[in-house]
Coordinates of C-alpha atoms in Angstrom, one line a residue:
M1 CA 20.4 -27.2 -2.5
L2 CA 18.9 -27.6 -5.7
S3 CA 20.2 -24.3 -8.1
R4 CA 17.3 -22.5 -9.1
P5 CA 16.6 -23.0 -13.3
A6 CA 17.9 -20.3 -15.0
P7 CA 14.5 -18.9 -15.9
W8 CA 14.2 -18.6 -12.9
R9 CA 17.5 -16.7 -11.8
F10 CA 16.9 -14.0 -14.6
A11 CA 13.4 -13.3 -13.7
L12 CA 14.5 -13.3 -10.1
I13 CA 17.5 -10.2 -11.5
L14 CA 14.6 -8.5 -13.4
A15 CA 12.5 -8.7 -11.0
P16 CA 13.7 -5.3 -9.0
W17 CA 13.8 -3.2 -12.7
A18 CA 9.9 -4.3 -13.4
V19 CA 9.2 -2.9 -9.4
L20 CA 10.8 0.3 -9.8
L21 CA 9.4 0.7 -13.2
V22 CA 6.2 0.1 -12.5
L23 CA 6.7 2.8 -9.6
W24 CA 7.7 5.1 -11.9
Y25 CA 5.0 5.3 -13.8
A26 CA 2.7 5.1 -10.9
V27 CA 4.7 8.4 -9.5
R28 CA 3.9 10.1 -13.0
A29 CA 0.2 8.7 -13.1
S30 CA -0.3 9.6 -9.5
G31 CA -0.8 13.6 -10.3
L32 CA 1.1 14.1 -6.6
V33 CA 4.1 15.0 -9.2
N34 CA 4.1 17.5 -12.5
P35 CA 3.7 15.1 -14.7
S36 CA 6.5 17.4 -16.3
L37 CA 8.9 17.1 -13.7
V38 CA 9.0 13.4 -14.1
P39 CA 9.3 11.9 -18.0
A40 CA 8.1 8.8 -18.7
P41 CA 10.9 5.8 -18.9
H42 CA 9.4 5.5 -22.8
E43 CA 10.7 9.3 -23.3
V44 CA 13.9 8.8 -21.3
A45 CA 14.3 5.4 -23.5
A46 CA 13.9 7.5 -26.9
R47 CA 15.9 10.5 -25.5
F48 CA 18.3 7.2 -24.5
V49 CA 18.5 6.3 -28.0
Q50 CA 18.7 9.3 -29.9
L51 CA 21.9 10.7 -28.0
L52 CA 23.5 7.0 -29.5
Q53 CA 23.5 8.5 -32.3
D54 CA 24.9 11.6 -30.7
R55 CA 27.3 12.2 -28.6
L56 CA 26.3 9.6 -25.4
L57 CA 29.0 6.7 -26.9
A58 CA 31.5 9.4 -26.3
D59 CA 30.4 11.2 -23.1
I60 CA 30.3 7.4 -21.4
W61 CA 33.9 6.9 -22.6
M62 CA 35.4 9.6 -21.3
S63 CA 33.7 9.6 -17.8
T64 CA 34.7 5.8 -17.7
Q65 CA 38.6 6.8 -18.3
R66 CA 38.2 9.3 -16.2
V67 CA 37.3 6.5 -13.1
F68 CA 39.3 4.0 -13.9
I69 CA 42.3 6.3 -14.1
G70 CA 41.5 8.3 -10.6
V71 CA 40.7 5.4 -9.3
A72 CA 44.0 3.6 -10.3
L73 CA 45.7 6.0 -8.7
G74 CA 43.8 6.5 -5.8
T75 CA 44.8 2.3 -5.5
L76 CA 47.6 2.1 -6.7
L77 CA 49.0 4.8 -3.5
A78 CA 45.9 3.6 -1.2
V79 CA 47.0 -0.1 -0.8
P80 CA 50.6 0.7 0.4
V81 CA 49.6 3.1 2.6
G82 CA 46.5 1.6 4.1
F83 CA 48.8 -1.6 4.5
C84 CA 51.1 0.4 6.3
L85 CA 48.7 2.4 8.6
G86 CA 47.0 -1.4 8.9
W87 CA 50.0 -3.1 10.4
Y88 CA 51.7 -0.4 12.3
K89 CA 49.8 0.7 15.1
G90 CA 51.8 3.2 16.4
L91 CA 52.5 5.0 12.7
R92 CA 47.8 4.5 13.2
S93 CA 47.6 6.2 16.2
F94 CA 49.8 9.1 14.3
I95 CA 48.1 9.7 11.2
D96 CA 44.3 8.2 12.1
P97 CA 43.2 12.0 12.9
V98 CA 45.0 13.5 9.7
I99 CA 43.3 10.6 7.4
N100 CA 39.9 11.0 8.4
F101 CA 40.6 14.6 8.6
F102 CA 40.7 14.7 5.0
R103 CA 38.3 12.1 3.9
A104 CA 35.4 13.9 5.7
L105 CA 36.0 16.9 3.1
P106 CA 33.7 16.4 0.4
P107 CA 35.7 16.8 -3.4
I108 CA 33.8 19.1 -4.4
A109 CA 34.6 21.7 -1.9
L110 CA 37.9 21.1 -3.1
I111 CA 37.3 22.3 -6.9
P112 CA 38.0 26.0 -6.6
L113 CA 41.5 25.1 -5.7
V114 CA 42.3 22.3 -7.5
I115 CA 41.2 24.6 -10.3
V116 CA 44.2 27.4 -8.7
Y117 CA 46.6 24.4 -8.9
F118 CA 46.3 21.9 -11.7
G119 CA 43.6 24.3 -13.7
I120 CA 40.8 23.4 -16.0
G121 CA 42.2 20.2 -17.9
E122 CA 41.8 16.5 -17.8
V123 CA 44.6 16.4 -14.4
A124 CA 42.5 18.7 -12.5
K125 CA 39.7 16.0 -13.2
T126 CA 41.8 13.1 -12.6
V127 CA 43.2 15.1 -8.8
I128 CA 39.1 15.1 -7.7
L129 CA 38.3 11.5 -8.5
F130 CA 41.9 10.5 -7.5
Y131 CA 41.2 11.9 -4.1
A132 CA 38.0 10.8 -3.4
A133 CA 39.4 7.1 -4.6
F134 CA 42.3 7.5 -2.0
F135 CA 40.6 8.3 0.9
A136 CA 37.9 5.7 0.0
G137 CA 40.7 3.2 -0.2
V138 CA 43.0 3.6 2.4
I139 CA 40.1 3.7 5.3
V140 CA 38.9 -0.4 3.9
M141 CA 42.6 -1.2 3.9
Y142 CA 43.7 -0.6 6.7
E143 CA 40.8 -0.6 8.3
G144 CA 41.1 -4.7 6.9
I145 CA 44.6 -4.7 7.9
A146 CA 44.3 -4.5 11.4
Q147 CA 41.6 -7.2 11.9
I148 CA 44.3 -9.8 10.4
S149 CA 44.9 -12.2 13.5
P150 CA 48.5 -12.3 14.3
I151 CA 48.0 -15.8 15.2
Y152 CA 49.4 -16.8 11.6
I153 CA 52.5 -15.1 11.6
R154 CA 53.4 -16.8 14.6
V155 CA 52.1 -20.4 13.8
A156 CA 54.2 -19.5 9.9
R157 CA 57.6 -18.3 12.4
T158 CA 56.6 -22.1 14.5
L159 CA 57.2 -23.8 11.0
G160 CA 60.4 -22.4 9.9
A161 CA 58.8 -19.8 7.4
S162 CA 60.9 -17.3 7.1
D163 CA 59.9 -13.6 6.4
L164 CA 59.8 -13.6 3.2
E165 CA 58.1 -16.6 3.0
I166 CA 55.7 -15.0 5.1
F167 CA 55.1 -12.4 3.8
G168 CA 54.7 -13.7 0.1
K169 CA 52.4 -16.9 1.5
V170 CA 50.6 -15.6 4.4
I171 CA 50.2 -11.9 4.2
V172 CA 49.7 -10.9 0.6
P173 CA 46.8 -14.1 0.5
L174 CA 45.4 -12.8 3.9
T175 CA 45.7 -8.8 2.2
V176 CA 44.1 -9.7 -1.2
P177 CA 40.3 -9.5 0.2
H178 CA 40.7 -6.5 1.5
I179 CA 42.7 -5.1 -1.7
L180 CA 39.5 -6.1 -4.1
T181 CA 37.1 -4.5 -0.9
A182 CA 39.3 -0.9 -1.5
V183 CA 38.9 -1.1 -5.3
R184 CA 35.1 -1.9 -5.0
V185 CA 35.1 0.6 -3.0
A186 CA 37.2 3.4 -4.4
L187 CA 35.0 2.7 -7.5
G188 CA 31.9 3.5 -6.0
V189 CA 32.8 6.8 -4.3
A190 CA 34.3 7.6 -8.0
W191 CA 31.5 7.0 -9.8
A192 CA 29.7 9.7 -7.0
T193 CA 32.4 11.7 -7.3
L194 CA 32.3 12.3 -10.7
V195 CA 29.7 14.7 -11.9
A196 CA 31.6 17.1 -9.6
S197 CA 34.8 16.4 -11.3
E198 CA 33.1 17.3 -14.6
L199 CA 31.9 20.7 -13.0
I200 CA 35.6 21.6 -13.7
A201 CA 34.9 23.1 -17.3
A202 CA 34.5 19.9 -18.9
Q203 CA 32.6 19.9 -22.5
Q204 CA 32.3 15.6 -22.2
G205 CA 30.9 13.1 -20.5
L206 CA 28.5 12.2 -18.7
G207 CA 28.8 15.0 -15.5
A208 CA 29.3 17.6 -18.4
L209 CA 26.1 15.8 -20.4
I210 CA 23.8 16.5 -16.9
Q211 CA 25.6 19.6 -16.2
N212 CA 24.4 21.2 -19.6
A213 CA 21.0 19.6 -19.6
S214 CA 20.0 21.1 -16.6
S215 CA 21.0 24.4 -18.0
F216 CA 18.5 24.4 -20.5
F217 CA 15.9 22.2 -17.8
Q218 CA 15.8 18.6 -20.3
L219 CA 14.7 16.4 -17.8
D220 CA 14.5 12.9 -19.7
I221 CA 18.6 13.9 -20.7
I222 CA 19.0 14.3 -17.1
Y223 CA 17.8 10.7 -16.3
V224 CA 19.5 9.3 -19.3
G225 CA 23.2 10.5 -17.4
I226 CA 22.2 9.3 -14.3
I227 CA 20.9 6.3 -15.3
C228 CA 23.7 5.9 -17.6
I229 CA 26.2 6.1 -14.8
G230 CA 24.4 4.1 -12.2
F231 CA 24.5 1.1 -14.7
I232 CA 28.4 1.6 -15.8
A233 CA 29.4 1.6 -12.1
L234 CA 26.8 -1.3 -11.4
A235 CA 28.6 -3.4 -14.3
M236 CA 31.9 -2.3 -13.1
D237 CA 30.7 -3.5 -9.6
L238 CA 29.8 -7.2 -10.9
A239 CA 33.0 -7.5 -12.6
L240 CA 34.8 -6.9 -9.4
R241 CA 32.9 -9.5 -7.6
A242 CA 33.6 -12.1 -10.8
I243 CA 37.2 -11.5 -10.4
S244 CA 37.1 -11.6 -6.1
R245 CA 35.6 -15.1 -6.5
R246 CA 37.6 -16.2 -8.5
L247 CA 40.8 -15.1 -6.8
L248 CA 39.1 -15.9 -3.1
A249 CA 37.9 -19.1 -4.5
W250 CA 40.7 -20.9 -1.9
Q251 CA 38.8 -19.5 1.4
D252 CA 35.6 -21.0 0.0
R253 CA 38.0 -24.7 -0.3
I254 CA 39.5 -23.9 3.1
A255 CA 35.9 -23.5 4.8

């Protein structure tokens, strides 16, 4: 199948964003919503440029740093825990209700307890993001590992592979796709939890920017914060997808 020329690919990427802009202007002009409650895209863009010269870059850096640390710590623990739960059925049956109990608790509900136990500093914000990333990642990991067919292990043993060789050459490659998926899911959940984590006395960060703007009904700043969170999360997800394609290229060759 012939690939599309680069200009067409670029146009296809821009098309949905153009549709969103048109819909945005249409909703504002329709009269269905008070125009003062829906700032126009060009007004949001002007506010974005203004904030870039003031505090926006510092807010972006602070929020990205918090999300990165929370996801990194959450994933580092979620991968071995999820692997053990997925590989050992007895352990999974024993601990699964507890995992699902805590996974169902919204991180924002834990903020009062987090403040009591960890204060209002950076540790408290990291704990909230770690909590969100860990339980999202561990569920993806153990569901993925549980679906790995044991036939691969039996074939490797038939061919004379040792336990160490089986782990390094069979289990690890089969686990990598689930690890990458767990990181992507944890990253998305962490960005979705960011505003809740920055409710804890944050002075900087996109969540703090949105919270401060809401106090003064500055809707254009709220839109800037929301759009920045969405685009940064999208950029990180695209980067993870690119890494996944490189690391999992062997699957395409086998197929």
